[in-house]
Short mmCIF file of C-alpha atoms in Angstrom, two decimals:
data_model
loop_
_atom_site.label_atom_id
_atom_site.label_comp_id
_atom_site.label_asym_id
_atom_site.label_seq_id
_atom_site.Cartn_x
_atom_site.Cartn_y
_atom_site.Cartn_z
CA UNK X 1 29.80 65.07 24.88
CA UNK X 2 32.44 62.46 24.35
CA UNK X 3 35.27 64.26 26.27
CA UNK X 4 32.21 64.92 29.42
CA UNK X 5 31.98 60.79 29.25
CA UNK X 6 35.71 60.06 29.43
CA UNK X 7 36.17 62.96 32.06
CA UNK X 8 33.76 60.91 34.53
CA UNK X 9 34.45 57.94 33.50
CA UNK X 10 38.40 58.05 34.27
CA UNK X 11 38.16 58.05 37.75
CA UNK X 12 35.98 55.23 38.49
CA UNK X 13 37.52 52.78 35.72
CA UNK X 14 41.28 53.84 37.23
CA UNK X 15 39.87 52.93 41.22
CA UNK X 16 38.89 50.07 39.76
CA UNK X 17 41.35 48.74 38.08
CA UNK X 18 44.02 49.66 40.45
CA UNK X 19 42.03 47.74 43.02
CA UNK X 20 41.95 44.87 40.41
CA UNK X 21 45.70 44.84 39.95
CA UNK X 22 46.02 44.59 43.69
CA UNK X 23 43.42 41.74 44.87
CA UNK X 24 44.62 40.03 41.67
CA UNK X 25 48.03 40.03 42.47
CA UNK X 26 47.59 39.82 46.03
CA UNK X 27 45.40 36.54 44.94
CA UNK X 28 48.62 35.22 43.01
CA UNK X 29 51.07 35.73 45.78
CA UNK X 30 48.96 33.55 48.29
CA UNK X 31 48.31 30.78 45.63
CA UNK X 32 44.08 31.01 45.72
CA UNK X 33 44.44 31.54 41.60
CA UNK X 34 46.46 29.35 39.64
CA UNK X 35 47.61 31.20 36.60
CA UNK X 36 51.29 31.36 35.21
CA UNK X 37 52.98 34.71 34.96
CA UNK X 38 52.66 34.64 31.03
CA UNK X 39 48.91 34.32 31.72
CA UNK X 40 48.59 37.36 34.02
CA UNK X 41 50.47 39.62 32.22
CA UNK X 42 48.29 39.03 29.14
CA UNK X 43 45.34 39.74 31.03
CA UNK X 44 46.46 43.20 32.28
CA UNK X 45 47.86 44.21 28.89
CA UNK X 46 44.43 43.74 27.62
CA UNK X 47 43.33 45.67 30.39
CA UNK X 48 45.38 48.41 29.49
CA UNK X 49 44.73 48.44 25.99
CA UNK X 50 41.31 48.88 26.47
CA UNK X 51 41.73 51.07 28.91
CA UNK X 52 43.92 53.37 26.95
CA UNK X 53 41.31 52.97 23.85
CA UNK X 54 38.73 54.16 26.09
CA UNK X 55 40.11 56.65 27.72
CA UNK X 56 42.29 58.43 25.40
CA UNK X 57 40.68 61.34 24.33
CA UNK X 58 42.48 62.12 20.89
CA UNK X 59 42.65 58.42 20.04
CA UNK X 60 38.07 57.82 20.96
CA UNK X 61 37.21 61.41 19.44
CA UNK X 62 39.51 61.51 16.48
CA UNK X 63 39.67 58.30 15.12
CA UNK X 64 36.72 56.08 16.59
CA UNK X 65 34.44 58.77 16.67
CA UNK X 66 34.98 60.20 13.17
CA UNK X 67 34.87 56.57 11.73
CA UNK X 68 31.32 55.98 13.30
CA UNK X 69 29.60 59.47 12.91
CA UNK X 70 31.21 58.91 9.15
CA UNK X 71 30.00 55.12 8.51
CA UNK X 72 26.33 55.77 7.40
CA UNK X 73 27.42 57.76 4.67
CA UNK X 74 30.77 56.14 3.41
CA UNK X 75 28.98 52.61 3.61
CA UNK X 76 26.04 54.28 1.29
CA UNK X 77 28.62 55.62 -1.18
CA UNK X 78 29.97 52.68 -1.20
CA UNK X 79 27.30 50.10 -1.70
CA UNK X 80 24.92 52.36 -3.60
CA UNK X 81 25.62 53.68 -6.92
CA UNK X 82 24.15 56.96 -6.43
CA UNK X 83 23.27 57.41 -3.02
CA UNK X 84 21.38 60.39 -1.54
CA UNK X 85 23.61 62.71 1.41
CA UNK X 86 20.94 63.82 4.29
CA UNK X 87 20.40 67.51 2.49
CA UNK X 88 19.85 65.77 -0.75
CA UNK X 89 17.44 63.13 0.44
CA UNK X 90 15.22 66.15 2.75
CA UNK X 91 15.27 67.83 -0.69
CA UNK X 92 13.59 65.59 -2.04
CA UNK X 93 11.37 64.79 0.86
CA UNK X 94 10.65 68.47 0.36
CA UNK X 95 10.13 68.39 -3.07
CA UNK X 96 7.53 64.90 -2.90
CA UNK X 97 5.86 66.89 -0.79
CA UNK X 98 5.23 70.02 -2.41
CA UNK X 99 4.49 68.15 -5.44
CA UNK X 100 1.88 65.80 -3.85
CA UNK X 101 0.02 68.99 -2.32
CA UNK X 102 -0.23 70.92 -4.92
CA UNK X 103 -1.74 68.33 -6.78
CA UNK X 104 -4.14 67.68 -3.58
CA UNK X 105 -4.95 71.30 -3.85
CA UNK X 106 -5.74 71.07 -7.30
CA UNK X 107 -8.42 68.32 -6.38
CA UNK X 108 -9.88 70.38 -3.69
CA UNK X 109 -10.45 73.02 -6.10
CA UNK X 110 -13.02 70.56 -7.92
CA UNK X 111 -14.24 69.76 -4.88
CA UNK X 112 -18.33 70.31 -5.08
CA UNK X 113 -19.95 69.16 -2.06
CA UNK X 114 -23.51 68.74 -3.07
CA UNK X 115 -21.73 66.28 -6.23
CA UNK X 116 -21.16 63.15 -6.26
CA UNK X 117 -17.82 63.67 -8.38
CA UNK X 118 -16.97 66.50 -6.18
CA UNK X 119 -17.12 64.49 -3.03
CA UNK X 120 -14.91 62.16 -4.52
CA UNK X 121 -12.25 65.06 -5.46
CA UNK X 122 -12.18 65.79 -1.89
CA UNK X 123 -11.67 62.23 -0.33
CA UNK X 124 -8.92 61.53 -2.86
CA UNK X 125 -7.21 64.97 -1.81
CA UNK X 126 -7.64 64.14 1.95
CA UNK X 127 -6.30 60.62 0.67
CA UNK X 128 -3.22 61.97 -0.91
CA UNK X 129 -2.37 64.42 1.83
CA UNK X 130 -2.46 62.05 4.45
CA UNK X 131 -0.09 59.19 2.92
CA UNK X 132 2.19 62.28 1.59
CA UNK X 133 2.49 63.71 5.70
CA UNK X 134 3.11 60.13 6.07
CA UNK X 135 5.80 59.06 3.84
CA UNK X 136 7.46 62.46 4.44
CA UNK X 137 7.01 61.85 7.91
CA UNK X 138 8.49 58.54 8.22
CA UNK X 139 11.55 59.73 5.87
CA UNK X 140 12.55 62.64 7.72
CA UNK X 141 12.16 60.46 10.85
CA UNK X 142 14.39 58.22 9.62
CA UNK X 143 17.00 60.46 8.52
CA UNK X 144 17.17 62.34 11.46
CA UNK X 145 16.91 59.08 14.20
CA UNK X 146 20.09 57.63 12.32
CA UNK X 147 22.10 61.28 13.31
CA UNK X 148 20.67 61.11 16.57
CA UNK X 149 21.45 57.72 17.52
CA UNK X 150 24.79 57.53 15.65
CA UNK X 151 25.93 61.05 17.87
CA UNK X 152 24.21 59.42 21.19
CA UNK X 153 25.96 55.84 20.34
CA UNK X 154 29.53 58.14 20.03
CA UNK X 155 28.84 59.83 22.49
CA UNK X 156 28.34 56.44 24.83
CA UNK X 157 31.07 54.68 23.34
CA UNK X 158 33.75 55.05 26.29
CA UNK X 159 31.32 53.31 28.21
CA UNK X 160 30.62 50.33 26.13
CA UNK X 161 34.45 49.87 25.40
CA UNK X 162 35.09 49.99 29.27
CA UNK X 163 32.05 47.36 29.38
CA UNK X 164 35.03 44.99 27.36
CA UNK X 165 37.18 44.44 30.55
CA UNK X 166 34.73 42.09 32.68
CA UNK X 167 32.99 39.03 31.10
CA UNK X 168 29.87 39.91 32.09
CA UNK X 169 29.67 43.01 30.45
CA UNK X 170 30.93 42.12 27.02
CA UNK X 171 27.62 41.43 25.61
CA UNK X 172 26.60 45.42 26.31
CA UNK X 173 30.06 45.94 23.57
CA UNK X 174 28.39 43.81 21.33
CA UNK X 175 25.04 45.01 21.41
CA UNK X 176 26.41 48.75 20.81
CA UNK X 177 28.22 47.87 17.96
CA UNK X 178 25.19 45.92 16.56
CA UNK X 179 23.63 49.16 17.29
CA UNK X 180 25.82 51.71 15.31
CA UNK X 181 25.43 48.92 12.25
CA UNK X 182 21.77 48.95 12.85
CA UNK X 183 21.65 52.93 12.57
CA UNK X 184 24.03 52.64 9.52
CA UNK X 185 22.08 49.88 7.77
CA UNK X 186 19.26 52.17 8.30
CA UNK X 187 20.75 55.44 6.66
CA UNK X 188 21.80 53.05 3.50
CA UNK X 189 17.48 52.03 3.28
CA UNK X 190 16.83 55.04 3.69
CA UNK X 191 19.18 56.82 1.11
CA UNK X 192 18.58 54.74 -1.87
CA UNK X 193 17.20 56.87 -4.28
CA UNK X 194 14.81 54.38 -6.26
#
């Protein structure tokens, strides 16, 4: 995914910054822009740094990407003292539930609908199963929306560091990586054992 969003990327970014160069310089030569050599020159180096972070495939998939699709669970182990990985906290989502509906089961087996107490053994078993489906729910959900966003957010990134080269567009760098700390914020809740 990351090498299909540099491959179309590349041309467009390298049109655009060639044309760039050119009206830029072109702008220099006939005196419409004010700006001292030193100035220029510092603007397309940062150009081509970003550029070259951007567009580099070994440097964006080995090193960028491995750092974010590793950040969730590095930060949790970490800040956490014995932080849950993503098989060891659906185990236990797995295990919570099994527990909690077996015990519903055993209060559906005193179930006795023509008795008071029995009716009351069923609405606490309907009770238990729902808010188990729903804290397992919401866990798993969690778990698994952090690994999707954090491989869709990788997967983007080329974009969002291209987005660094006009003013306008810095904010959409920002806002990606408040993303990606968002997503890894949420992996750290979520993996807290107590």
């Amino acid at each position: 995914m990351i090498q299909q969003s540099i491959i179309v990327i590349t041309p467009f970014v390298s049109i655009g910054v060639t044309i760039a160069f050119i009206v830029y310089g072109w702008l220099i030569i006939r005196g419409a822009i004010d700006m001292p050599l030193s100035s220029f020159v510092n603007h397309f180096v940062r150009i081509s740094i970003i550029t070259s972070i951007a567009l580099t495939t070994g440097l964006y998939q080995s090193d960028i990407a491995n750092l974010i699709t590793q950040m969730p669970s590095g930060s949790s182990k970490a800040l956490l003292t014995n932080p849950l990985t993503e098989q060891q906290l659906m185990a236990l989502l797995d295990k919570t539930a099994g527990n909690r509906f077996k015990y519903a089961g055993r209060l559906f087996e005193e179930t006795v609908f023509f008795d008071a107490n029995g009716t009351l053994y069923a609405l606490l078993g309907i009770i238990i199963l729902l808010a188990t489906s729903l804290v397992v729910a919401i866990g798993g959900g969690l778990v698994i929306l952090t690994k999707v966003a954090i491989v869709l957010l990788v997967g983007l990134g080329p974009f969002f560091i291209i987005a660094l080269l006009w003013q306008p567009t810095h904010k959409f760098f920002k806002q990606w990586i408040a993303q990606i700390l968002n997503y890894t914020f949420l992996f750290i809740l979520s993996s807290n054992p107590c």
